[in-house]
Short mmCIF file of C-alpha atoms and ligand atoms in Angstrom, two decimals:
data_model
loop_
_atom_site.label_atom_id
_atom_site.label_comp_id
_atom_site.label_asym_id
_atom_site.label_seq_id
_atom_site.Cartn_x
_atom_site.Cartn_y
_atom_site.Cartn_z
CA MET A 1 31.06 -0.73 -0.69
CA HIS A 2 34.32 0.01 1.05
CA HIS A 3 37.64 -0.96 -0.40
CA ARG A 4 38.58 -4.53 0.37
CA LYS A 5 42.06 -5.09 1.67
CA LYS A 6 44.31 -7.17 -0.52
CA ILE A 7 45.81 -10.29 1.05
CA ILE A 8 48.58 -12.13 -0.76
CA VAL A 9 49.28 -15.64 0.52
CA LEU A 10 52.55 -17.28 -0.51
CA THR A 11 52.41 -21.03 0.04
CA GLY A 12 54.86 -23.90 -0.22
CA ALA A 13 54.91 -27.64 0.28
CA GLY A 14 54.25 -27.36 4.02
CA ILE A 15 50.65 -26.27 3.55
CA SER A 16 49.90 -29.59 1.88
CA ALA A 17 51.84 -31.68 4.41
CA GLU A 18 48.80 -32.31 6.61
CA SER A 19 46.94 -33.46 3.50
CA GLY A 20 49.53 -36.22 3.15
CA ILE A 21 51.78 -34.79 0.45
CA ASN A 22 55.46 -34.88 1.39
CA THR A 23 57.49 -31.69 1.50
CA PHE A 24 60.76 -31.45 -0.41
CA ARG A 25 63.33 -30.74 2.24
CA ASP A 26 62.00 -32.42 5.37
CA ALA A 27 63.12 -35.95 4.46
CA GLY A 28 66.89 -35.79 4.27
CA GLY A 29 67.22 -34.47 0.75
CA LEU A 30 65.10 -37.19 -0.80
CA TRP A 31 61.75 -36.45 -2.33
CA GLU A 32 59.45 -39.48 -2.40
CA GLY A 33 62.61 -41.60 -2.46
CA HIS A 34 64.28 -39.69 -5.28
CA ASP A 35 67.14 -37.27 -5.59
CA VAL A 36 65.35 -34.00 -6.37
CA MET A 37 67.74 -33.19 -9.20
CA GLU A 38 66.95 -36.49 -10.91
CA VAL A 39 63.22 -35.92 -11.09
CA ALA A 40 62.85 -32.15 -10.92
CA SER A 41 65.53 -30.63 -13.10
CA ILE A 42 65.79 -30.02 -16.81
CA GLU A 43 68.97 -32.12 -16.85
CA GLY A 44 67.09 -34.98 -15.20
CA TRP A 45 64.41 -34.77 -17.89
CA HIS A 46 66.97 -34.99 -20.69
CA LYS A 47 68.83 -37.82 -18.96
CA ASN A 48 65.89 -40.03 -18.09
CA PRO A 49 62.52 -38.76 -19.32
CA GLU A 50 60.79 -42.04 -18.51
CA LEU A 51 61.73 -41.82 -14.83
CA VAL A 52 60.59 -38.20 -14.70
CA LEU A 53 57.26 -38.98 -16.39
CA ASP A 54 56.70 -41.89 -14.05
CA PHE A 55 57.47 -39.73 -11.05
CA TYR A 56 54.97 -37.03 -12.05
CA ASN A 57 52.41 -39.66 -13.03
CA GLN A 58 52.55 -40.85 -9.43
CA ARG A 59 52.22 -37.31 -8.11
CA ARG A 60 49.24 -36.68 -10.41
CA LYS A 61 47.58 -39.94 -9.32
CA GLN A 62 48.13 -39.04 -5.67
CA LEU A 63 45.84 -36.02 -6.08
CA GLN A 64 42.92 -38.45 -6.20
CA TYR A 65 43.68 -39.70 -2.69
CA VAL A 66 44.38 -36.44 -0.87
CA SER A 67 42.09 -33.60 0.18
CA PRO A 68 42.47 -29.97 1.21
CA ASN A 69 43.09 -29.44 4.94
CA PRO A 70 41.89 -26.69 7.31
CA ALA A 71 44.70 -24.37 6.17
CA HIS A 72 43.56 -24.45 2.54
CA PHE A 73 39.96 -23.94 3.65
CA ALA A 74 40.86 -21.02 5.94
CA ILE A 75 42.56 -19.22 3.06
CA ALA A 76 39.56 -19.81 0.80
CA HIS A 77 37.24 -18.48 3.54
CA LEU A 78 39.16 -15.19 3.64
CA GLU A 79 37.75 -14.39 0.20
CA LYS A 80 34.42 -13.57 1.82
CA PHE A 81 36.07 -10.56 3.50
CA PHE A 82 39.17 -9.66 1.51
CA GLU A 83 40.57 -9.66 -1.95
CA VAL A 84 42.77 -12.76 -1.74
CA ILE A 85 45.39 -13.96 -4.17
CA VAL A 86 47.24 -17.17 -3.52
CA VAL A 87 50.74 -17.38 -4.97
CA THR A 88 51.75 -20.99 -4.56
CA GLN A 89 54.92 -22.90 -5.24
CA ASN A 90 52.88 -26.08 -5.11
CA VAL A 91 51.86 -28.06 -8.15
CA ASP A 92 48.91 -29.76 -6.46
CA ASN A 93 45.34 -28.46 -6.81
CA LEU A 94 44.37 -28.33 -3.14
CA HIS A 95 43.90 -24.55 -2.99
CA GLU A 96 41.43 -24.69 -5.87
CA ARG A 97 39.63 -27.66 -4.36
CA ALA A 98 39.27 -25.77 -1.07
CA GLY A 99 37.53 -22.97 -2.96
CA SER A 100 40.25 -20.39 -3.61
CA SER A 101 39.37 -18.69 -6.87
CA ASN A 102 42.56 -16.77 -7.53
CA VAL A 103 45.60 -19.06 -7.50
CA MET A 104 48.87 -18.36 -9.27
CA HIS A 105 51.05 -21.47 -9.65
CA LEU A 106 54.63 -20.23 -9.76
CA HIS A 107 56.11 -23.67 -10.37
CA GLY A 108 53.46 -25.15 -12.62
CA GLU A 109 50.59 -27.60 -12.19
CA LEU A 110 50.35 -31.39 -12.10
CA LEU A 111 47.08 -31.31 -14.04
CA LYS A 112 48.62 -29.58 -17.04
CA VAL A 113 51.18 -30.68 -19.59
CA ARG A 114 52.91 -28.76 -22.31
CA SER A 115 54.77 -29.24 -25.53
CA SER A 116 58.51 -29.69 -25.13
CA GLY A 117 58.91 -27.87 -28.47
CA ASN A 118 56.50 -24.98 -28.04
CA PRO A 119 56.00 -23.66 -24.49
CA ASN A 120 52.78 -21.93 -25.49
CA LEU A 121 51.02 -25.22 -26.12
CA ILE A 122 49.61 -26.13 -22.71
CA TYR A 123 46.93 -28.77 -22.19
CA ASP A 124 44.77 -29.93 -19.27
CA TRP A 125 45.79 -33.47 -18.38
CA ASP A 126 44.48 -35.84 -15.72
CA GLU A 127 45.88 -39.20 -16.77
CA ASP A 128 49.33 -40.72 -17.08
CA LEU A 129 51.71 -38.97 -19.48
CA CYS A 130 53.92 -41.29 -21.54
CA LEU A 131 56.72 -41.15 -24.05
CA GLY A 132 54.95 -40.92 -27.39
CA ASP A 133 52.25 -38.50 -26.20
CA PHE A 134 52.68 -35.58 -28.58
CA CYS A 135 51.40 -32.03 -28.88
CA ASP A 136 49.51 -30.87 -31.97
CA GLU A 137 52.85 -29.96 -33.59
CA GLY A 138 54.32 -33.39 -33.00
CA HIS A 139 56.61 -32.69 -30.03
CA GLN A 140 56.78 -34.87 -26.94
CA LEU A 141 54.57 -33.56 -24.12
CA ARG A 142 56.19 -32.89 -20.74
CA PRO A 143 54.83 -32.04 -17.30
CA HIS A 144 53.87 -28.36 -16.97
CA ILE A 145 56.31 -27.93 -14.10
CA VAL A 146 59.07 -25.38 -13.55
CA TRP A 147 62.16 -27.50 -12.95
CA PHE A 148 65.52 -26.56 -11.50
CA GLY A 149 67.49 -24.99 -14.29
CA GLU A 150 64.41 -23.29 -15.74
CA SER A 151 63.16 -19.74 -15.34
CA VAL A 152 59.97 -18.85 -13.48
CA PRO A 153 57.90 -16.97 -16.06
CA MET A 154 55.26 -15.82 -13.57
CA ILE A 155 57.67 -14.06 -11.24
CA PRO A 156 57.22 -10.48 -12.57
CA GLN A 157 53.46 -10.83 -12.11
CA ALA A 158 53.96 -12.23 -8.62
CA ILE A 159 56.25 -9.34 -7.69
CA SER A 160 53.69 -6.76 -8.74
CA LEU A 161 51.01 -8.53 -6.68
CA VAL A 162 53.22 -8.63 -3.60
CA GLN A 163 53.99 -4.91 -4.01
CA LYS A 164 50.28 -4.18 -3.68
CA ALA A 165 49.60 -6.42 -0.68
CA ASP A 166 47.99 -4.90 2.41
CA ILE A 167 48.62 -8.13 4.31
CA PHE A 168 51.18 -10.79 3.37
CA ILE A 169 50.98 -14.36 4.65
CA ILE A 170 53.69 -16.97 4.08
CA VAL A 171 52.83 -20.60 4.79
CA GLY A 172 54.89 -23.79 4.72
CA THR A 173 57.90 -22.85 2.67
CA SER A 174 61.55 -23.10 3.63
CA LEU A 175 62.21 -20.01 1.47
CA GLN A 176 65.26 -21.72 0.07
CA VAL A 177 64.35 -21.61 -3.57
CA TYR A 178 64.93 -18.43 -5.53
CA PRO A 179 63.18 -16.43 -6.98
CA ALA A 180 60.06 -17.26 -4.94
CA SER A 181 62.06 -16.75 -1.76
CA GLY A 182 62.79 -13.16 -2.80
CA LEU A 183 59.14 -12.11 -3.03
CA ILE A 184 59.09 -11.05 0.63
CA ASP A 185 61.50 -8.23 -0.24
CA TYR A 186 58.81 -6.49 -2.31
CA VAL A 187 56.29 -6.09 0.50
CA LYS A 188 55.45 -2.47 1.38
CA PRO A 189 57.10 -1.32 4.63
CA ASP A 190 53.80 -1.00 6.51
CA THR A 191 52.30 -4.31 5.35
CA PRO A 192 52.10 -6.90 8.14
CA ILE A 193 53.83 -10.19 7.33
CA TYR A 194 52.72 -13.48 8.90
CA LEU A 195 54.95 -16.54 8.67
CA VAL A 196 53.42 -19.93 9.48
CA ASP A 197 55.78 -22.88 9.64
CA PRO A 198 56.75 -25.30 12.44
CA LYS A 199 60.29 -24.17 11.70
CA ALA A 200 59.34 -20.49 11.56
CA ASN A 201 62.06 -19.53 13.99
CA GLU A 202 64.79 -21.13 11.87
CA ILE A 203 63.61 -19.52 8.66
CA LYS A 204 65.60 -16.32 8.67
CA SER A 205 63.59 -14.35 6.23
CA HIS A 206 62.85 -10.89 7.49
CA HIS A 207 63.15 -8.89 10.66
CA ARG A 208 59.54 -7.85 10.83
CA VAL A 209 57.59 -11.10 10.41
CA HIS A 210 54.99 -12.27 12.90
CA ALA A 211 56.19 -15.85 13.26
CA PHE A 212 53.79 -18.70 14.06
CA ALA A 213 55.84 -21.83 14.76
CA GLU A 214 52.88 -24.13 14.24
CA LYS A 215 51.35 -26.44 11.70
CA ALA A 216 49.39 -24.67 9.01
CA GLY A 217 46.17 -26.55 9.76
CA ILE A 218 46.24 -25.26 13.33
CA ALA A 219 47.50 -21.72 12.80
CA LEU A 220 45.73 -20.64 9.63
CA PRO A 221 42.14 -20.91 10.92
CA GLU A 222 43.16 -18.81 13.95
CA ILE A 223 44.99 -16.21 11.89
CA ALA A 224 42.07 -15.99 9.47
CA ASN A 225 39.65 -15.32 12.33
CA GLN A 226 41.91 -12.62 13.74
CA LEU A 227 42.24 -10.93 10.37
CA ILE A 228 38.51 -10.99 9.82
CA GLN A 229 37.90 -9.43 13.25
CA ASN A 230 40.61 -6.79 13.02
CA HIS A 231 41.03 -5.86 9.38
CA ALA A 232 37.96 -6.74 7.31
N1 APR B 301 52.48 -26.70 8.23
C1 APR B 301 53.25 -25.68 7.78
N2 APR B 301 54.51 -25.85 7.35
C2 APR B 301 55.00 -27.10 7.38
C3 APR B 301 54.27 -28.21 7.84
C4 APR B 301 52.94 -27.97 8.29
N3 APR B 301 52.16 -28.95 8.74
N4 APR B 301 55.06 -29.31 7.73
C5 APR B 301 56.23 -28.90 7.24
N5 APR B 301 56.22 -27.57 7.02
C6 APR B 301 57.28 -26.69 6.52
C7 APR B 301 58.70 -27.15 6.75
O1 APR B 301 59.12 -26.79 8.06
C8 APR B 301 59.47 -26.41 5.67
O2 APR B 301 59.94 -25.14 6.12
O3 APR B 301 57.16 -26.59 5.12
C9 APR B 301 58.40 -26.18 4.58
C10 APR B 301 58.63 -26.97 3.32
O4 APR B 301 59.81 -26.54 2.71
P1 APR B 301 60.31 -27.23 1.37
O5 APR B 301 60.20 -28.71 1.51
O6 APR B 301 61.64 -26.65 1.07
O7 APR B 301 59.22 -26.79 0.28
P2 APR B 301 59.09 -25.44 -0.54
O8 APR B 301 59.64 -24.29 0.23
O9 APR B 301 57.70 -25.36 -1.00
O10 APR B 301 60.02 -25.73 -1.78
C11 APR B 301 60.12 -24.77 -2.79
O11 APR B 301 61.48 -26.21 -4.14
O12 APR B 301 61.88 -28.33 -5.05
C12 APR B 301 61.38 -27.07 -5.27
O13 APR B 301 59.86 -26.46 -6.93
C13 APR B 301 59.93 -27.11 -5.68
O14 APR B 301 58.14 -25.60 -5.15
C14 APR B 301 59.24 -26.30 -4.61
C15 APR B 301 60.33 -25.40 -4.13
#
């Protein structure tokens, strides 16, 4: 069997927009009605843990009412022809539900929680998380989310994946949040880069991207078909 090309897909909130999940920066700085720093920073957690838990409980519940869209499915379909690794900034599970089998969550996952005293204690969680829910060592559990003010432990792994990409696809991210936004700098010089975002032309990321200023659900199925015809 011939060597399969390696596709790395970097996704952000925009890929889930057509599934009905709001992006972070499209609604005037508010995220689901909240100041992002109140609900998604380590300071916010220390200041008002109940508000933060409630916020993520709503996000977790929302997963029951949303479904993957054609963009998620197109990426999953690529696995039939390529080695595909999804590096997502999203905390939803829509890539997995569309059938992607290799998904790295840079910023954590809604369906996991972890000990606030021991970061190695991570648990699957699909219900509400409340004050008084403790880990096995007796510490309060917190959402397994990378908040502002926290490091991104997966980034070295993500960098080494991007360095090996034969094709790099970026979907639905404003590329405003470091270090995820810096991943594009590690792509090999001859690796084609596709950028799919309605605001693709405003996202000044790289001189050699193929920009698709379209919604992910429209562009991704087309790009996937092209890749399969030309590169598989
Ligand atoms: N298809 C593709 N892209 C879309 C669509 C769509 N249908 N709708 C909106 N977008 C684009 C927007 O134009 C924007 O460029 O998605 C992007 C979303 O950008 P952000 O809201 O900034 O989300 P993201 O880049 O994922 O944020 C990164 O910031 O708050 C933190 O940790 C959080 O992971 C998040 C990180």
